[in-house]
CSV table of N, CA and C in Angstrom, one decimal:
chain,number,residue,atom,x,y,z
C,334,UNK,N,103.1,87.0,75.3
C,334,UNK,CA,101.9,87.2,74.4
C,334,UNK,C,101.8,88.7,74.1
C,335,UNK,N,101.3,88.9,72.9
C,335,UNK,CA,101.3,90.8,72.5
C,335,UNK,C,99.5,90.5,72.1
C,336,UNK,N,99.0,91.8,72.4
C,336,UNK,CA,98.3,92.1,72.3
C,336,UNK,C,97.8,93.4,71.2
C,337,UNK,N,96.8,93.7,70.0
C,337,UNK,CA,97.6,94.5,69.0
C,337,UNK,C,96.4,95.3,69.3
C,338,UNK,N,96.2,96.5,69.7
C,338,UNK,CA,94.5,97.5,69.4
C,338,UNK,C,95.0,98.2,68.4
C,339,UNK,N,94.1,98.3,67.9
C,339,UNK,CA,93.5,99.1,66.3
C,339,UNK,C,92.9,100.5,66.5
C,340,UNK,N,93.6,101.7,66.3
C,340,UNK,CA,93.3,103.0,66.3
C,340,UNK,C,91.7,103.0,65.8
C,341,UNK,N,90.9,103.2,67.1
C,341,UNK,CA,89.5,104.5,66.6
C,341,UNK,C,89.1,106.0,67.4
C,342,UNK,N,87.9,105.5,67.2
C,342,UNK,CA,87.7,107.2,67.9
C,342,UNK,C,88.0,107.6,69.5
C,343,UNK,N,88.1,106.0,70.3
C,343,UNK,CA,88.0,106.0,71.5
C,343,UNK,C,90.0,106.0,71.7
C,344,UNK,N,90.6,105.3,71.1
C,344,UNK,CA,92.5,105.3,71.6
C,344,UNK,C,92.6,106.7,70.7
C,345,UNK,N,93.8,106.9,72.0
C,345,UNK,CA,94.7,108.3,71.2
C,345,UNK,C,95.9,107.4,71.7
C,346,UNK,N,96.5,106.9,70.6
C,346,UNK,CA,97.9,107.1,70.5
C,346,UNK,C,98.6,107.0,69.0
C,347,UNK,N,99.6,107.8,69.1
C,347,UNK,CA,100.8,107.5,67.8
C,347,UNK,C,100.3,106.0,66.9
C,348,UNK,N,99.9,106.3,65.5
C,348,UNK,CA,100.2,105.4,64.6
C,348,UNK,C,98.9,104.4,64.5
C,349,UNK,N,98.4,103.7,63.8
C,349,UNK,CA,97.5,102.8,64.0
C,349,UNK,C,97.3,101.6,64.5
C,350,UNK,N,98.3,101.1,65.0
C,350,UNK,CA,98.0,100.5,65.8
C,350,UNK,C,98.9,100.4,66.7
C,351,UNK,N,98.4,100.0,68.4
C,351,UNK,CA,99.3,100.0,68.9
C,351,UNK,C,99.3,98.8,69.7
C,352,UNK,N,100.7,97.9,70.1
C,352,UNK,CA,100.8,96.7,70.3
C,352,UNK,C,101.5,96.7,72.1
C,353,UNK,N,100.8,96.1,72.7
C,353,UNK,CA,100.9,95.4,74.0
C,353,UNK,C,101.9,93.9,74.5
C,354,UNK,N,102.8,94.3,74.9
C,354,UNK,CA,103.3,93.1,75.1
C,354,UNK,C,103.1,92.7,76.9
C,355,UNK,N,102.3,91.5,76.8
C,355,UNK,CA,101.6,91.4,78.1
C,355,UNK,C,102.9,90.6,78.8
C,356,UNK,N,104.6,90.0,78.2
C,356,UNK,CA,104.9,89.1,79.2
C,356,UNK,C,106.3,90.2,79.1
C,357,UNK,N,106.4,91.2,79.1
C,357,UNK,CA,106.7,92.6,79.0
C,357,UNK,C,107.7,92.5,80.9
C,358,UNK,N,108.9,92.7,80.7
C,358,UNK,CA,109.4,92.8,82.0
C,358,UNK,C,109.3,94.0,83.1
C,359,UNK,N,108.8,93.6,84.3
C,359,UNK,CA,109.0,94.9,84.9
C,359,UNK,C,110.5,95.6,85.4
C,360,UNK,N,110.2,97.1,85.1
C,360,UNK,CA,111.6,97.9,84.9
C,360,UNK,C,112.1,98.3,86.1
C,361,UNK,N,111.7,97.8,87.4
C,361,UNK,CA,112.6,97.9,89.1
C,361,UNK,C,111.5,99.1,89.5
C,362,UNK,N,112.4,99.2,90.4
C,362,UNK,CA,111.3,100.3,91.8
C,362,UNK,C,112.7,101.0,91.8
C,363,UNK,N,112.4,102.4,92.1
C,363,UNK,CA,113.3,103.1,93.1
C,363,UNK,C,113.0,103.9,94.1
C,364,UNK,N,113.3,104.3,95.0
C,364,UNK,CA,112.7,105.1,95.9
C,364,UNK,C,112.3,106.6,95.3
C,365,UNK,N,111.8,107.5,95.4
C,365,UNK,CA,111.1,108.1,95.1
C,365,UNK,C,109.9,107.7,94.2
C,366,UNK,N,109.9,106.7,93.7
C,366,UNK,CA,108.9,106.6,92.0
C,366,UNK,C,107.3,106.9,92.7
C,367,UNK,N,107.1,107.9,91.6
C,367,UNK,CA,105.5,107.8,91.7
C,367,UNK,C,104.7,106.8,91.1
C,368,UNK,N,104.1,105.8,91.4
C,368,UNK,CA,103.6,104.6,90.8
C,368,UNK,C,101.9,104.9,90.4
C,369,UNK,N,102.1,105.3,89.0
C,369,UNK,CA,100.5,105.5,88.6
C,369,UNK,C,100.2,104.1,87.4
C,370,UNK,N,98.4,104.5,87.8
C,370,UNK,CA,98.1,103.3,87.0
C,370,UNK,C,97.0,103.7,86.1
C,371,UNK,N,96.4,103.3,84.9
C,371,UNK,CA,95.0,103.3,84.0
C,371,UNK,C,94.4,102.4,83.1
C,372,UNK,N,93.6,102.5,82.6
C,372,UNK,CA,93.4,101.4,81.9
C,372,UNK,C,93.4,102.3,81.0
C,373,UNK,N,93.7,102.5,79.5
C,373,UNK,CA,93.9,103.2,78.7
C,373,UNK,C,93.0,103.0,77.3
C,374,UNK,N,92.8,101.9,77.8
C,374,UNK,CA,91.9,101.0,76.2
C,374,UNK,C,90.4,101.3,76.8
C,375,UNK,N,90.6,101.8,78.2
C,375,UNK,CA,88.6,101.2,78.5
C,375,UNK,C,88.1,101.9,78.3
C,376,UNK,N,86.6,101.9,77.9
C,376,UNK,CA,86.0,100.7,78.5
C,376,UNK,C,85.9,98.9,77.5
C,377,UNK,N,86.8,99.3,76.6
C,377,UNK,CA,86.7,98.3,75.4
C,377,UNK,C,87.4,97.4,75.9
C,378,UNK,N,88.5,97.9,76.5
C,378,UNK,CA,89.6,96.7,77.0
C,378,UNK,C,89.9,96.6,78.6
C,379,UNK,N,89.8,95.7,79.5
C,379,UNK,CA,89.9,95.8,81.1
C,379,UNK,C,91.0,96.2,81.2
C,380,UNK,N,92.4,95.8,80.5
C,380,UNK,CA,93.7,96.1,80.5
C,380,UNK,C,94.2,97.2,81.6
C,381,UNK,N,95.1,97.2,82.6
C,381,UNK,CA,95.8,98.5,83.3
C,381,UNK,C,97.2,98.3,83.0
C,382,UNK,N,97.2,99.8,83.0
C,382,UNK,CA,98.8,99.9,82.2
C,382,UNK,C,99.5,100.3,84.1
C,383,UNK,N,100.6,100.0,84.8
C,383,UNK,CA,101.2,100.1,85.8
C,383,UNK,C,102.7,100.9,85.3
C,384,UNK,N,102.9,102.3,85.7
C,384,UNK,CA,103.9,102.4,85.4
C,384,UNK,C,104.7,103.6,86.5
C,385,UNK,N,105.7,104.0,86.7
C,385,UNK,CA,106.5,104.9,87.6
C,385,UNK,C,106.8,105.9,87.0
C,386,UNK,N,106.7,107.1,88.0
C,386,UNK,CA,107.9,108.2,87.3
C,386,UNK,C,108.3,108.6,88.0
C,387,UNK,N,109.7,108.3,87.7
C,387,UNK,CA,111.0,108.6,88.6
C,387,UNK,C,110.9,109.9,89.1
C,388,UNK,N,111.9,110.0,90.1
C,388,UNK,CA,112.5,111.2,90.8
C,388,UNK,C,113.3,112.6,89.5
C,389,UNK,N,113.7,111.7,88.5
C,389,UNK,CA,113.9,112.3,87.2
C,389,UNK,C,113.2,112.7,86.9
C,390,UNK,N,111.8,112.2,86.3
C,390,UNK,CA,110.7,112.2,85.6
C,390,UNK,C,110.4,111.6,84.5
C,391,UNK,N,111.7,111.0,84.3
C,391,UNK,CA,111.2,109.8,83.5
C,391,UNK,C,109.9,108.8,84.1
C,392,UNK,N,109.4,108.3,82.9
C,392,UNK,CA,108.8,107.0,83.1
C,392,UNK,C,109.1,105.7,82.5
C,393,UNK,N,108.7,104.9,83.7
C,393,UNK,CA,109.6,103.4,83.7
C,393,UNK,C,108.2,102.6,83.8
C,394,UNK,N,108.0,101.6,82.9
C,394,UNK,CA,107.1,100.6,82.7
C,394,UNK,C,106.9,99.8,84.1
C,395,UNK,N,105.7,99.4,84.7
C,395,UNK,CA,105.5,98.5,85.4
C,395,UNK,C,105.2,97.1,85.4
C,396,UNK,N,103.8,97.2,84.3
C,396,UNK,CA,103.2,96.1,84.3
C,396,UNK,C,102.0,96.2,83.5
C,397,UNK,N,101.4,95.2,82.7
C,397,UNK,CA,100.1,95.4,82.3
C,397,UNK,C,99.5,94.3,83.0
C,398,UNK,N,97.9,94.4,83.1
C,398,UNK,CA,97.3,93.5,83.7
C,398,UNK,C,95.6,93.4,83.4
C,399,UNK,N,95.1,92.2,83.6
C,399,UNK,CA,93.5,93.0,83.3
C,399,UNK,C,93.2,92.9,84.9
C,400,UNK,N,92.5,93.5,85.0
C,400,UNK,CA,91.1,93.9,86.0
C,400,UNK,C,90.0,93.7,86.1
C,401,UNK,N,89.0,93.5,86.7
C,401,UNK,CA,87.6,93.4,87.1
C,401,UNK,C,87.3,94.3,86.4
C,402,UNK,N,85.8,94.4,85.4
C,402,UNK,CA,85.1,95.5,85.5
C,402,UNK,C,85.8,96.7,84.2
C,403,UNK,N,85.4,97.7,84.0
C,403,UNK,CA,85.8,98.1,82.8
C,403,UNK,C,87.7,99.0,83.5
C,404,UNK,N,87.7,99.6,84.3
C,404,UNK,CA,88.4,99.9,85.2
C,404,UNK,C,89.0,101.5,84.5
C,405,UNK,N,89.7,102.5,85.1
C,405,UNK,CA,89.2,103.6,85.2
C,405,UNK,C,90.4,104.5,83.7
C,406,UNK,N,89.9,104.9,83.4
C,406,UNK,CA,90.8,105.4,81.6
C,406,UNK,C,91.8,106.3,82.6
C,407,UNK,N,91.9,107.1,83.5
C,407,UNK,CA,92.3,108.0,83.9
C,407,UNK,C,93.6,107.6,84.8
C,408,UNK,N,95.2,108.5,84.5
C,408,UNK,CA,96.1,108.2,85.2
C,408,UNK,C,96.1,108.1,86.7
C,409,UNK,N,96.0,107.6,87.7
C,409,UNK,CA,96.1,107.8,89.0
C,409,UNK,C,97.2,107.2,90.2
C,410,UNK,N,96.9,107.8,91.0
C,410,UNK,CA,98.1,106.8,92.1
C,410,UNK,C,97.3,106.8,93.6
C,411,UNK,N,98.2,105.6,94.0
C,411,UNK,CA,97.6,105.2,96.1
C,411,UNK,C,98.3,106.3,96.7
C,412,UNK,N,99.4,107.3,96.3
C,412,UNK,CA,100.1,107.6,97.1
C,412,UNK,C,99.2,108.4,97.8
C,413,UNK,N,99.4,109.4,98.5
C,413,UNK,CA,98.6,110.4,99.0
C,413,UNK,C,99.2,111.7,99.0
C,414,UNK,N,98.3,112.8,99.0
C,414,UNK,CA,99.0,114.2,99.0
C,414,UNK,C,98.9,114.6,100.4
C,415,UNK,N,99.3,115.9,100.7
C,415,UNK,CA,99.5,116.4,101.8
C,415,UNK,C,97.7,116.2,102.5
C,416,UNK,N,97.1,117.2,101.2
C,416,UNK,CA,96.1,117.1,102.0
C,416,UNK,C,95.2,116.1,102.4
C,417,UNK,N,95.7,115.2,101.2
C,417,UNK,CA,94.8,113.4,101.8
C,417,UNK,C,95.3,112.5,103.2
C,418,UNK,N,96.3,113.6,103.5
C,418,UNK,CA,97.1,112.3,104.5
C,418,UNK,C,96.1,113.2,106.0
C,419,UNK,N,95.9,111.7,106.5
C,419,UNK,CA,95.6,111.6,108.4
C,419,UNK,C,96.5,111.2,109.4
C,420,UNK,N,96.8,111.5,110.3
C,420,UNK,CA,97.3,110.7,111.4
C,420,UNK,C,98.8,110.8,110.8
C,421,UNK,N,99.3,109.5,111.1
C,421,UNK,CA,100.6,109.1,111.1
C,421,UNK,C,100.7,109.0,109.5
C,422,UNK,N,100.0,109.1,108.5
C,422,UNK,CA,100.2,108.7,107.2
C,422,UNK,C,101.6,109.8,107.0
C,423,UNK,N,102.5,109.5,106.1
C,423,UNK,CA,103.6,110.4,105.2
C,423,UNK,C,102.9,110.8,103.6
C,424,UNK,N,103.0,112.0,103.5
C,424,UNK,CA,102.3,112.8,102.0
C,424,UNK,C,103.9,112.1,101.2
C,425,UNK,N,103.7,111.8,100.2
C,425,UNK,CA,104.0,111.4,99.0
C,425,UNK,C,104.4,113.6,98.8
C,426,UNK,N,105.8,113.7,98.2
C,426,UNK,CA,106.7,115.1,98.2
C,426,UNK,C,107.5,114.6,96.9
C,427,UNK,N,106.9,115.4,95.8
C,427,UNK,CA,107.4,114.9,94.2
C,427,UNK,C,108.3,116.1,94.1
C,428,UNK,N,109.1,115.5,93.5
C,428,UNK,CA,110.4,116.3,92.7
C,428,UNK,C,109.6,117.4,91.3
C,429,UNK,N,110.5,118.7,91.1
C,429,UNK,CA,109.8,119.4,90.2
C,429,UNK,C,110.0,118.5,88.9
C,430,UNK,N,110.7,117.6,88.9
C,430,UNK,CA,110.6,116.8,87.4
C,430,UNK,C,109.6,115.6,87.7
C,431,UNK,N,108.8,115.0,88.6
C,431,UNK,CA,107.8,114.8,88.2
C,431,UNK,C,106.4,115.2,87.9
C,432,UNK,N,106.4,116.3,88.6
C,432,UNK,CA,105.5,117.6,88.2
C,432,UNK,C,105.3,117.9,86.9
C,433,UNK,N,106.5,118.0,86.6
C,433,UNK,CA,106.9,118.5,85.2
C,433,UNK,C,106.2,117.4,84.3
C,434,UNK,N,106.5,115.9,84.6
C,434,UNK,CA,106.2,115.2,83.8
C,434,UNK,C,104.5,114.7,83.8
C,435,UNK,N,104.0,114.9,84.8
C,435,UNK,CA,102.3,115.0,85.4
C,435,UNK,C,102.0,116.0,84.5
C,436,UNK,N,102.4,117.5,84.2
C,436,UNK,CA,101.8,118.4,83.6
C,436,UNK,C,101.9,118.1,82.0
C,437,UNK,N,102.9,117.7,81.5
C,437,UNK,CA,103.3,117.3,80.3
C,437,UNK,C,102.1,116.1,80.1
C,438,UNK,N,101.9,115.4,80.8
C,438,UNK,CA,101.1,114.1,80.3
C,438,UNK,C,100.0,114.6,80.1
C,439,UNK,N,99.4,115.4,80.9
C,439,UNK,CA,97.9,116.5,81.4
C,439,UNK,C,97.6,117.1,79.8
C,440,UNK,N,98.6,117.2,79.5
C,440,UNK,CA,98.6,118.4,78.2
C,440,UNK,C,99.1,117.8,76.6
C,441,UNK,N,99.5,116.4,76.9
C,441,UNK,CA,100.1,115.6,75.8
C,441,UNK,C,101.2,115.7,75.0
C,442,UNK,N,102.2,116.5,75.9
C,442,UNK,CA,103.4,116.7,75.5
C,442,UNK,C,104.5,115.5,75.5
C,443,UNK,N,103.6,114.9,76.9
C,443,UNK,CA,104.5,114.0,77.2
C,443,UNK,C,103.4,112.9,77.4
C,444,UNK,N,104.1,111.4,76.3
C,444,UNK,CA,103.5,110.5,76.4
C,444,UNK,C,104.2,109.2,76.6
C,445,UNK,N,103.0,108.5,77.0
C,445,UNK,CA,104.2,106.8,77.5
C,445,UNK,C,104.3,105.9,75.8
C,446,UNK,N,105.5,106.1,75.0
C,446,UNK,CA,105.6,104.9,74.3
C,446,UNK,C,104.6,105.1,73.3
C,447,UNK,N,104.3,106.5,73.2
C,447,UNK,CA,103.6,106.9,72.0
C,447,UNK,C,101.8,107.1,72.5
C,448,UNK,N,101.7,106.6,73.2
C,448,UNK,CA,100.2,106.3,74.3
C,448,UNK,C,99.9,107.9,75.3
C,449,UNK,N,99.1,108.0,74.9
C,449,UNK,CA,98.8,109.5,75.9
C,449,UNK,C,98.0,109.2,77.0
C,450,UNK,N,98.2,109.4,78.1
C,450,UNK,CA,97.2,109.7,79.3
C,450,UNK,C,96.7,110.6,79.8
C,451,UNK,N,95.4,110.5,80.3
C,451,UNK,CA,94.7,111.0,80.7
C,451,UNK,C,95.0,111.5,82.0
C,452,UNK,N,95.6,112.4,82.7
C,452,UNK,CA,95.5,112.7,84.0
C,452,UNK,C,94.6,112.8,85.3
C,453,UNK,N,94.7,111.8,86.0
C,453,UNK,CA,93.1,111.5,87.2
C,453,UNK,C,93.9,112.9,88.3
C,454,UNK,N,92.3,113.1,89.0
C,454,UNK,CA,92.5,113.8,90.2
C,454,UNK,C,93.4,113.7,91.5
C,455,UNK,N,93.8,112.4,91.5
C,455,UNK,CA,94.8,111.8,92.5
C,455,UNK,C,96.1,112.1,92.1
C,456,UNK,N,96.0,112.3,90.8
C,456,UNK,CA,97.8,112.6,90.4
C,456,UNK,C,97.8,114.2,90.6
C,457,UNK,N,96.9,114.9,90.1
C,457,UNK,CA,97.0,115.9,90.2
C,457,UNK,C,96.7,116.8,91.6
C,458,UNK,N,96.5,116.3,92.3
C,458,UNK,CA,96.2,116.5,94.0
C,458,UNK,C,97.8,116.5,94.1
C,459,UNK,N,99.0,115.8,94.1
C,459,UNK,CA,100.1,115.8,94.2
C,459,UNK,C,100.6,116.7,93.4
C,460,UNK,N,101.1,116.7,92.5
C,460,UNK,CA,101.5,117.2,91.3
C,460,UNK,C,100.5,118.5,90.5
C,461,UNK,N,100.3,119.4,90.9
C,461,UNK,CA,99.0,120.6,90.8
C,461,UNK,C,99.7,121.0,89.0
C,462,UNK,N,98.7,121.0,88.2
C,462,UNK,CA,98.8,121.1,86.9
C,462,UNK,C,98.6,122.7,86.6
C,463,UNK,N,100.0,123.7,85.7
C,463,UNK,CA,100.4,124.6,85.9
C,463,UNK,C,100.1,124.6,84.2
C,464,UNK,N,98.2,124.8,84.3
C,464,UNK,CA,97.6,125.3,82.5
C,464,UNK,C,98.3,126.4,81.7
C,465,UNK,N,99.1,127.2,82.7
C,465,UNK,CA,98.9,128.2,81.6
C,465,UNK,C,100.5,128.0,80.8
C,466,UNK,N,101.5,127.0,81.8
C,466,UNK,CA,102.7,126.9,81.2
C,466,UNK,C,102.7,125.7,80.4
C,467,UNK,N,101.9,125.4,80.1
C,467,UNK,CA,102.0,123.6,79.7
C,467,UNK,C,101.1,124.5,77.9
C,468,UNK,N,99.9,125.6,78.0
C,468,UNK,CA,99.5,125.9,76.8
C,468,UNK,C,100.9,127.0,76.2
C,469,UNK,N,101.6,127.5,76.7
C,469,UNK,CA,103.0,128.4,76.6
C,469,UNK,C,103.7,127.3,75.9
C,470,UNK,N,103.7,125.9,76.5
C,470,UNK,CA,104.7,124.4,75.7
C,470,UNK,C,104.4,124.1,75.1
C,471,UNK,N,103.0,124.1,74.7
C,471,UNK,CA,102.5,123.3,73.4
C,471,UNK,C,102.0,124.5,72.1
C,472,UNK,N,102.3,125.5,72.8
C,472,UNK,CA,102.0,126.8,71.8
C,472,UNK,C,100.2,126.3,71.7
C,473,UNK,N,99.3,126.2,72.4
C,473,UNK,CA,97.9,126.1,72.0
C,473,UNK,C,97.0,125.8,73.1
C,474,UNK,N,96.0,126.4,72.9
C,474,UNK,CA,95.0,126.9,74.1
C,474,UNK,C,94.2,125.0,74.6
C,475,UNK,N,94.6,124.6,76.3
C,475,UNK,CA,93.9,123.4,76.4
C,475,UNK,C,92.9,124.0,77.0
C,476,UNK,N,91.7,123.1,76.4
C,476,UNK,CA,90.6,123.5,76.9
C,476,UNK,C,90.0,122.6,78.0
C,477,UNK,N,89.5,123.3,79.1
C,477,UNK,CA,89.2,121.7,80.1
C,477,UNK,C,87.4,121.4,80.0
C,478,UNK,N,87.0,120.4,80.9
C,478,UNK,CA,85.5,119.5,79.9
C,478,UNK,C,85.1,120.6,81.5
């Protein structure tokens, strides 16, 4: 089943419309993957987009799904950073090409499939976003809220 949203003031992505394929295969696990998730449509749509980025920095599709509740526009992940971890927990230790690809997405250089995200605080607790080289990439001043 595809699902089709219609460009307004609330979606930023590539082209007017952009189409959801809900029975959409998932694209494997590997070890390293950082597994983030968002709802990208909400609060209009519960939809979460599930996706990885590799040890490369590529990103590999996971899953879409709906969720309870409007659920959160913003990229994030369960992993934990150094400084979130207690006890026996292991800090989640990203490759500089997922960094690379966290800062890229932060700044909209880099997008999933035409779809831009929003960068949450949990990704960026891992992956520390490096403003001044990402406005150097995009040739233009980001401004933060």
């Amino acid at each position: 089943m595809k699902i089709q949203v219609v460009k307004d003031y609330t979606t930023n992505f590539e082209g007017d419309v952009y189409t959801i394929d809900l029975s959409r295969k998932f694209e494997g696990f590997e070890t390293g993957d950082l597994i983030c998730y968002a709802c990208p449509f909400s609060p209009a749509m519960p939809l979460q987009l599930e996706l990885a980025i590799r040890a490369d920095g590529s990103l590999i599709f996971r899953s879409w799904r709906f969720v309870d509740g409007e659920g959160n526009h913003y990229l994030h992940t369960r992993e934990l950073s150094e400084a979130d971890c207690k006890g026996i927990q292991t800090p989640f230790i990203p490759t500089e090409a997922q960094t690379d690809t966290v800062n890229g997405l932060f700044s909209g250089r880099i997008k999933f499939e035409g779809l831009k995200l929003a960068v949450g605080s949990t990704l960026q607790r891992i992956c520390p976003i490096d403003l001044q080289r990402e406005e150097k990439l995009i040739g233009e001043k980001i401004y933060l809220a």
